[in-house]
Amino acid sequence: MGVDRPLRSVVVTSTVPNEGKSTIAVELARAMASSGKRTLLLECDLRRRSLARLLGVRPTAGWWAVVMGEAELSRAMTHTGEGNLFLLDAEPGLPSPTDLLDSKRFRALFDALSRSFAYVVVDTPPVGMFVDAAVVAAQADATVMVVREGFAKRKGVVRARGQLEQAGANVVGIVMSFCRENPS
């Protein structure tokens, strides 16, 4: 990655649930879209979808319908009403999330999305809970881990980062969430 190959797709994950990863993913996507570039927020936390709710939108289809040929990508993508920011949701209750995310069809969709948008921000489940995050992170240009202050255990964070790197993910940083303000 670098000047010749900029970071265009970013996975946002955490070690355990409730660290704020989905909120960070939404805010990162909003910041990228505010630069004037077309940005897609991709729902890949198939067990606990939250992006549509956080954005206040109601998608008509999800990415699985697209890869199965049941919906056109243009119909499945939802404009968020925020400039250049779009959402591609996932359908509820999809079976075998890891197998779906590791499928050739999903990989082909992810590649196409990465070519069609300036930025793709992906929300995944916590890497400490499911392998899904590592599977998707290996396909992305970069991965950011969200760690809630005083919540996740250091050993778990180190283990999760190792799992991501072992899968081939490019972990570019850690974002601390829910930080206490230090009075000066």
XYZ file of N, CA and C in Angstrom:
552
model
N 0.844 -1.164 0.000
C 0.000 0.000 0.000
C 0.895 1.234 0.000
N 0.336 2.329 -0.415
C 1.101 3.559 -0.438
C 0.687 4.425 -1.602
N 1.640 5.193 -2.117
C 1.357 6.136 -3.185
C 0.865 5.424 -4.440
N 1.516 4.335 -4.810
C 1.135 3.617 -6.020
C -0.143 2.806 -5.855
N -0.449 2.407 -4.650
C -1.677 1.644 -4.393
C -2.303 2.157 -3.097
N -3.124 3.191 -3.227
C -3.719 3.781 -2.021
C -4.712 2.840 -1.345
N -4.958 3.105 -0.080
C -5.923 2.324 0.693
C -7.326 2.766 0.306
N -8.072 1.876 -0.334
C -9.425 2.212 -0.782
C -10.488 1.412 -0.050
N -10.151 0.222 0.430
C -11.120 -0.589 1.172
C -10.595 -0.814 2.581
N -11.455 -0.520 3.554
C -11.058 -0.584 4.962
C -12.075 -1.402 5.741
N -11.601 -2.430 6.411
C -12.435 -3.226 7.312
C -12.332 -2.624 8.706
N -13.474 -2.486 9.370
C -13.504 -2.021 10.757
C -14.029 -3.177 11.600
N -13.233 -3.568 12.588
C -13.614 -4.681 13.454
C -13.235 -4.351 14.890
N -13.539 -5.255 15.781
C -13.191 -5.099 17.193
C -12.826 -6.471 17.734
N -12.476 -6.510 19.000
C -12.140 -7.786 19.625
C -13.393 -8.491 20.123
N -14.241 -7.730 20.796
C -15.474 -8.268 21.377
C -16.637 -7.326 21.029
N -17.879 -7.748 21.252
C -19.024 -6.866 20.977
C -19.037 -5.624 21.874
N -19.761 -4.617 21.431
C -20.016 -3.388 22.192
C -18.792 -2.505 22.402
N -17.887 -2.528 21.425
C -16.726 -1.637 21.496
C -16.913 -0.397 20.623
N -18.012 -0.339 19.863
C -18.286 0.839 19.054
C -17.814 0.757 17.616
N -17.534 -0.449 17.127
C -16.978 -0.591 15.772
C -17.929 -0.129 14.684
N -19.213 -0.400 14.824
C -20.173 0.012 13.790
C -20.290 1.530 13.734
N -20.304 2.171 14.873
C -20.348 3.635 14.916
C -19.088 4.220 14.289
N -17.939 3.645 14.603
C -16.678 4.111 14.006
C -16.709 3.900 12.497
N -17.228 2.769 12.035
C -17.313 2.502 10.592
C -18.181 3.554 9.903
N -19.327 3.870 10.492
C -20.219 4.882 9.917
C -19.524 6.238 9.866
N -18.884 6.629 10.947
C -18.232 7.946 10.992
C -17.034 8.014 10.045
N -16.291 6.926 9.914
C -15.183 6.882 8.957
C -15.717 7.034 7.537
N -16.784 6.317 7.217
C -17.390 6.413 5.883
C -17.918 7.825 5.629
N -18.522 8.432 6.621
C -19.008 9.812 6.464
C -17.851 10.766 6.183
N -16.757 10.596 6.896
C -15.589 11.458 6.680
C -15.034 11.281 5.271
N -14.955 10.041 4.812
C -14.454 9.781 3.465
C -15.390 10.379 2.419
N -16.691 10.212 2.605
C -17.670 10.748 1.656
C -17.645 12.272 1.637
N -17.338 12.882 2.773
C -17.310 14.350 2.835
C -16.175 14.933 2.008
N -15.231 14.092 1.590
C -14.138 14.556 0.724
C -14.614 14.712 -0.720
N -15.881 14.344 -0.978
C -16.428 14.448 -2.320
C -16.314 13.167 -3.119
N -15.761 12.114 -2.518
C -15.564 10.836 -3.213
C -16.713 9.884 -2.900
N -17.117 9.113 -3.930
C -18.166 8.101 -3.726
C -17.669 7.058 -2.734
N -18.441 6.858 -1.674
C -18.054 5.962 -0.591
C -19.188 4.984 -0.319
N -18.819 3.718 -0.146
C -19.798 2.674 0.158
C -19.533 2.111 1.540
N -20.580 1.983 2.314
C -20.534 1.315 3.610
C -21.146 -0.059 3.393
N -20.376 -1.109 3.650
C -20.785 -2.482 3.359
C -21.035 -3.247 4.655
N -22.241 -3.755 4.814
C -22.622 -4.520 6.013
C -22.146 -5.958 5.884
N -21.176 -6.336 6.707
C -20.699 -7.724 6.726
C -20.757 -8.327 8.120
N -21.420 -7.639 9.049
C -21.681 -8.232 10.360
C -23.040 -8.920 10.238
N -23.013 -10.122 9.689
C -24.249 -10.813 9.325
C -25.037 -11.308 10.527
N -24.408 -11.381 11.678
C -25.092 -11.868 12.875
C -25.756 -10.744 13.670
N -25.260 -9.524 13.479
C -25.779 -8.386 14.254
C -25.735 -7.116 13.393
N -26.550 -7.103 12.370
C -26.584 -5.976 11.437
C -27.044 -4.705 12.157
N -26.380 -3.590 11.876
C -26.781 -2.352 12.549
C -26.616 -1.106 11.685
N -25.966 -1.206 10.537
C -25.652 -0.005 9.759
C -26.900 0.724 9.264
N -27.879 0.003 8.747
C -29.103 0.649 8.248
C -29.793 1.417 9.375
N -29.840 0.821 10.546
C -30.460 1.490 11.701
C -29.673 2.746 12.081
N -28.345 2.628 12.129
C -27.515 3.781 12.489
C -27.661 4.921 11.489
N -27.871 4.577 10.223
C -28.004 5.592 9.174
C -29.448 6.042 8.966
N -30.399 5.338 9.581
C -31.805 5.696 9.448
C -32.374 5.447 8.061
N -31.917 4.360 7.417
C -32.410 4.030 6.073
C -33.033 2.638 6.076
N -33.825 2.355 5.030
C -34.483 1.051 4.885
C -34.154 0.479 3.511
N -33.087 -0.299 3.420
C -32.723 -0.893 2.130
C -33.799 -1.858 1.631
N -33.903 -1.979 0.309
C -34.891 -2.883 -0.282
C -34.308 -4.257 -0.578
N -32.988 -4.347 -0.639
C -32.316 -5.629 -0.900
C -30.924 -5.555 -0.295
N -30.260 -6.703 -0.236
C -28.912 -6.754 0.318
C -27.935 -7.351 -0.669
N -26.672 -7.457 -0.239
C -25.637 -7.914 -1.168
C -25.798 -9.381 -1.553
N -26.424 -10.194 -0.700
C -26.598 -11.600 -1.074
C -27.550 -11.727 -2.268
N -28.594 -10.922 -2.299
C -29.509 -10.927 -3.451
C -28.766 -10.529 -4.725
N -27.801 -9.638 -4.595
C -27.005 -9.214 -5.756
C -26.144 -10.368 -6.251
N -25.418 -11.026 -5.348
C -24.524 -12.106 -5.801
C -25.300 -13.320 -6.302
N -26.537 -13.475 -5.864
C -27.369 -14.581 -6.343
C -28.138 -14.220 -7.612
N -27.988 -12.992 -8.079
C -28.664 -12.565 -9.297
C -30.133 -12.232 -9.108
N -30.561 -12.065 -7.860
C -31.964 -11.767 -7.567
C -32.258 -10.270 -7.533
N -31.204 -9.455 -7.494
C -31.377 -7.999 -7.464
C -30.192 -7.349 -8.165
N -30.464 -6.249 -8.813
C -29.397 -5.461 -9.426
C -28.690 -4.676 -8.321
N -27.387 -4.490 -8.483
C -26.618 -3.735 -7.501
C -27.210 -2.340 -7.311
N -27.611 -1.709 -8.393
C -28.161 -0.352 -8.304
C -29.431 -0.310 -7.445
N -30.210 -1.394 -7.422
C -31.419 -1.444 -6.597
C -31.083 -1.766 -5.141
N -30.056 -2.567 -4.937
C -29.694 -2.978 -3.579
C -28.969 -1.875 -2.811
N -28.232 -1.034 -3.531
C -27.527 0.059 -2.860
C -28.516 1.121 -2.415
N -28.316 1.630 -1.224
C -29.194 2.653 -0.677
C -28.407 3.936 -0.502
N -28.901 5.021 -1.101
C -28.274 6.320 -0.854
C -28.692 6.752 0.546
N -27.740 7.179 1.332
C -28.025 7.501 2.732
C -28.625 8.888 2.919
N -28.634 9.678 1.844
C -29.080 11.059 1.974
C -27.963 11.977 2.423
N -26.757 11.428 2.505
C -25.592 12.192 2.950
C -24.563 12.273 1.823
N -24.800 13.130 0.854
C -23.827 13.366 -0.210
C -23.463 12.121 -0.988
N -22.213 11.736 -0.918
C -21.676 10.619 -1.694
C -21.640 9.306 -0.927
N -22.434 9.175 0.122
C -22.394 7.981 0.966
C -23.544 7.030 0.632
N -23.178 5.778 0.345
C -24.133 4.731 0.013
C -23.957 3.563 0.973
N -25.027 2.784 1.155
C -25.000 1.586 1.995
C -25.385 0.389 1.149
N -24.639 -0.691 1.311
C -25.051 -1.985 0.770
C -25.226 -2.892 1.976
N -26.470 -3.144 2.312
C -26.828 -3.910 3.502
C -26.725 -5.405 3.211
N -26.940 -6.198 4.224
C -27.035 -7.658 4.085
C -28.430 -8.063 4.535
N -28.935 -9.110 3.941
C -30.247 -9.606 4.335
C -30.167 -10.204 5.738
N -31.264 -10.154 6.493
C -31.266 -10.772 7.824
C -31.311 -12.293 7.724
N -30.708 -12.943 8.700
C -30.827 -14.395 8.838
C -30.135 -15.233 7.789
N -29.080 -14.726 7.185
C -28.361 -15.533 6.195
C -27.652 -16.692 6.891
N -27.742 -17.900 6.345
C -27.080 -19.046 6.968
C -25.582 -19.060 6.669
N -24.812 -19.649 7.539
C -23.367 -19.855 7.339
C -22.631 -18.585 6.921
N -22.643 -17.539 7.752
C -22.011 -16.278 7.375
C -20.559 -16.405 6.908
N -19.758 -17.202 7.599
C -18.354 -17.328 7.210
C -18.225 -17.892 5.807
N -19.011 -18.915 5.493
C -18.961 -19.502 4.150
C -19.384 -18.494 3.089
N -20.382 -17.683 3.375
C -20.841 -16.678 2.411
C -19.757 -15.636 2.156
N -19.130 -15.163 3.230
C -18.101 -14.132 3.101
C -16.825 -14.658 2.456
N -16.625 -15.964 2.514
C -15.438 -16.577 1.921
C -15.730 -17.152 0.533
N -16.934 -16.914 0.019
C -17.321 -17.484 -1.274
C -16.720 -16.701 -2.440
N -16.590 -17.366 -3.575
C -16.099 -16.709 -4.792
C -17.036 -15.584 -5.203
N -18.321 -15.780 -5.007
C -19.299 -14.758 -5.392
C -19.126 -13.480 -4.572
N -18.926 -13.640 -3.259
C -18.717 -12.447 -2.442
C -17.412 -11.768 -2.825
N -16.363 -12.550 -3.034
C -15.072 -11.968 -3.429
C -15.197 -11.178 -4.728
N -15.938 -11.721 -5.684
C -16.134 -11.021 -6.960
C -16.899 -9.713 -6.743
N -17.927 -9.755 -5.893
C -18.677 -8.541 -5.580
C -17.771 -7.522 -4.900
N -16.989 -7.967 -3.932
C -16.102 -7.064 -3.199
C -15.104 -6.408 -4.154
N -14.540 -7.188 -5.058
C -13.611 -6.633 -6.052
C -14.304 -5.589 -6.918
N -15.516 -5.894 -7.368
C -16.266 -4.955 -8.212
C -16.582 -3.664 -7.452
N -16.971 -3.789 -6.191
C -17.272 -2.608 -5.382
C -16.020 -1.766 -5.169
N -14.890 -2.426 -4.944
C -13.632 -1.713 -4.726
C -13.204 -0.940 -5.969
N -13.588 -1.431 -7.139
C -13.273 -0.720 -8.383
C -14.282 0.395 -8.669
N -15.516 0.241 -8.198
C -16.589 1.188 -8.512
C -16.649 2.394 -7.578
N -16.136 2.246 -6.374
C -16.188 3.321 -5.386
C -14.778 3.785 -5.046
N -14.663 5.055 -4.708
C -13.365 5.572 -4.264
C -12.970 4.905 -2.951
N -13.981 4.691 -2.082
C -13.732 4.059 -0.786
C -14.837 3.059 -0.464
N -14.444 1.949 0.152
C -15.392 0.965 0.673
C -15.023 0.732 2.135
N -15.962 0.998 3.030
C -15.764 0.777 4.463
C -16.649 -0.401 4.850
N -16.045 -1.403 5.485
C -16.737 -2.657 5.778
C -16.863 -2.851 7.288
N -18.085 -3.068 7.743
C -18.332 -3.388 9.151
C -18.422 -4.905 9.273
N -17.597 -5.487 10.130
C -17.579 -6.940 10.331
C -17.888 -7.258 11.790
N -18.143 -8.532 12.093
C -18.311 -8.893 13.502
C -16.972 -8.800 14.239
N -16.999 -8.855 15.555
C -15.750 -8.845 16.314
C -14.870 -10.040 15.936
N -13.596 -9.769 15.726
C -12.677 -10.835 15.315
C -12.452 -11.838 16.439
N -12.638 -11.412 17.672
C -12.471 -12.324 18.791
C -13.626 -13.294 18.957
N -14.710 -13.071 18.218
C -15.896 -13.916 18.335
C -16.074 -14.849 17.140
N -15.787 -14.332 15.940
C -16.023 -15.084 14.706
C -14.871 -14.857 13.738
N -14.627 -15.813 12.881
C -13.556 -15.713 11.899
C -13.958 -14.829 10.712
N -15.220 -14.438 10.631
C -15.720 -13.625 9.517
C -14.852 -12.395 9.265
N -14.473 -11.702 10.329
C -13.687 -10.475 10.181
C -12.362 -10.754 9.491
N -11.697 -11.823 9.867
C -10.412 -12.163 9.255
C -10.587 -12.532 7.787
N -11.665 -13.215 7.464
C -11.942 -13.613 6.076
C -12.099 -12.380 5.194
N -12.877 -11.404 5.648
C -13.099 -10.192 4.853
C -11.870 -9.295 4.885
N -11.213 -9.200 6.038
C -10.038 -8.336 6.162
C -8.924 -8.751 5.206
N -8.815 -10.035 4.934
C -7.786 -10.513 4.004
C -8.034 -10.002 2.584
N -9.269 -9.613 2.280
C -9.613 -9.112 0.948
C -9.457 -7.596 0.832
N -9.386 -6.908 1.955
C -9.369 -5.442 1.966
C -7.943 -4.896 1.963
N -7.840 -3.616 1.622
C -6.536 -2.951 1.626
C -6.032 -2.702 3.038
N -6.940 -2.459 3.975
C -6.545 -2.111 5.338
C -7.598 -2.578 6.331
N -7.148 -2.766 7.561
C -8.046 -3.137 8.659
C -7.752 -2.243 9.850
N -8.816 -1.751 10.462
C -8.715 -0.946 11.673
C -9.444 -1.695 12.780
N -8.782 -1.841 13.916
C -9.410 -2.469 15.083
C -9.910 -1.378 16.025
N -11.116 -1.550 16.531
C -11.677 -0.630 17.513
C -11.575 -1.308 18.875
N -11.002 -0.599 19.834
C -10.813 -1.136 21.180
C -11.423 -0.153 22.177
N -12.368 -0.635 22.944
C -13.025 0.202 23.949
C -12.158 0.283 25.197
N -11.882 1.497 25.618
C -11.034 1.710 26.786
C -11.615 1.009 28.015
N -10.770 0.238 28.698
C -11.173 -0.430 29.923
C -12.162 -1.567 29.735
N -12.352 -2.029 28.508
C -13.373 -3.034 28.219
C -12.741 -4.320 27.705
N -12.057 -4.226 26.596
C -11.399 -5.403 26.020
C -10.115 -5.693 26.798
N -9.813 -6.948 26.949
C -8.590 -7.356 27.647
C -7.409 -7.298 26.683
N -6.269 -6.863 27.186
C -5.063 -6.716 26.362
C -4.721 -8.015 25.634
N -4.777 -9.125 26.351
C -4.453 -10.423 25.750
C -5.378 -10.725 24.567
N -6.659 -10.400 24.715
C -7.623 -10.617 23.639
C -7.350 -9.738 22.433
N -6.949 -8.493 22.677
C -6.627 -7.571 21.583
C -5.414 -8.077 20.813
N -4.388 -8.502 21.537
C -3.177 -9.032 20.892
C -3.513 -10.290 20.093
N -4.318 -11.158 20.661
C -4.717 -12.392 19.970
C -5.519 -12.070 18.707
N -6.442 -11.125 18.812
C -7.272 -10.742 17.661
C -6.423 -10.146 16.547
N -5.493 -9.286 16.902
C -4.605 -8.700 15.889
C -3.784 -9.791 15.212
N -3.291 -10.731 15.997
C -2.532 -11.849 15.432
C -3.369 -12.687 14.482
N -4.625 -12.920 14.844
C -5.528 -13.687 13.982
C -5.733 -12.962 12.653
N -5.910 -11.650 12.703
C -6.084 -10.866 11.480
C -4.833 -10.927 10.609
N -3.683 -10.727 11.225
C -2.434 -10.739 10.463
C -2.141 -12.120 9.889
N -2.446 -13.163 10.640
C -2.242 -14.525 10.151
C -3.118 -14.806 8.927
N -4.286 -14.177 8.859
C -5.187 -14.349 7.714
C -4.742 -13.526 6.508
N -3.750 -12.647 6.716
C -3.258 -11.821 5.617
C -3.795 -10.403 5.623
N -4.415 -9.996 6.717
C -4.949 -8.636 6.815
C -3.826 -7.635 7.056
N -4.012 -6.441 6.543
C -3.088 -5.336 6.747
C -3.661 -4.455 7.858
N -3.297 -4.754 9.100
C -3.807 -3.995 10.242
C -3.022 -2.687 10.307
N -3.713 -1.580 10.003
C -3.033 -0.285 9.925
C -3.146 0.523 11.206
N -4.013 0.104 12.125
C -4.108 0.858 13.356
C -5.215 0.386 14.267
N -5.196 0.980 15.456
C -6.204 0.700 16.472
C -6.829 2.028 16.871
N -8.148 2.061 16.932
C -8.884 3.241 17.363
C -9.428 2.957 18.755
N -9.107 3.819 19.687
C -9.649 3.684 21.036
C -11.025 4.346 21.076
N -11.993 3.670 21.671
C -13.351 4.211 21.767
C -13.753 4.361 23.230
N -14.779 5.156 23.446
C -15.314 5.387 24.790
C -14.219 5.830 25.762
N -13.314 6.674 25.294
C -12.209 7.134 26.145
C -12.713 8.159 27.153
N -12.205 8.023 28.349
C -12.541 8.988 29.393
C -11.724 10.251 29.167
N -12.362 11.365 29.406
C -11.673 12.639 29.268
C -10.869 12.892 30.538
N -9.621 13.258 30.365
C -8.779 13.589 31.510
C -8.910 15.076 31.801
N -9.447 15.434 32.957
C -9.551 16.866 33.272
C -8.160 17.457 33.478
N -7.944 18.626 32.912
C -6.623 19.276 33.032
C -6.625 20.316 34.102
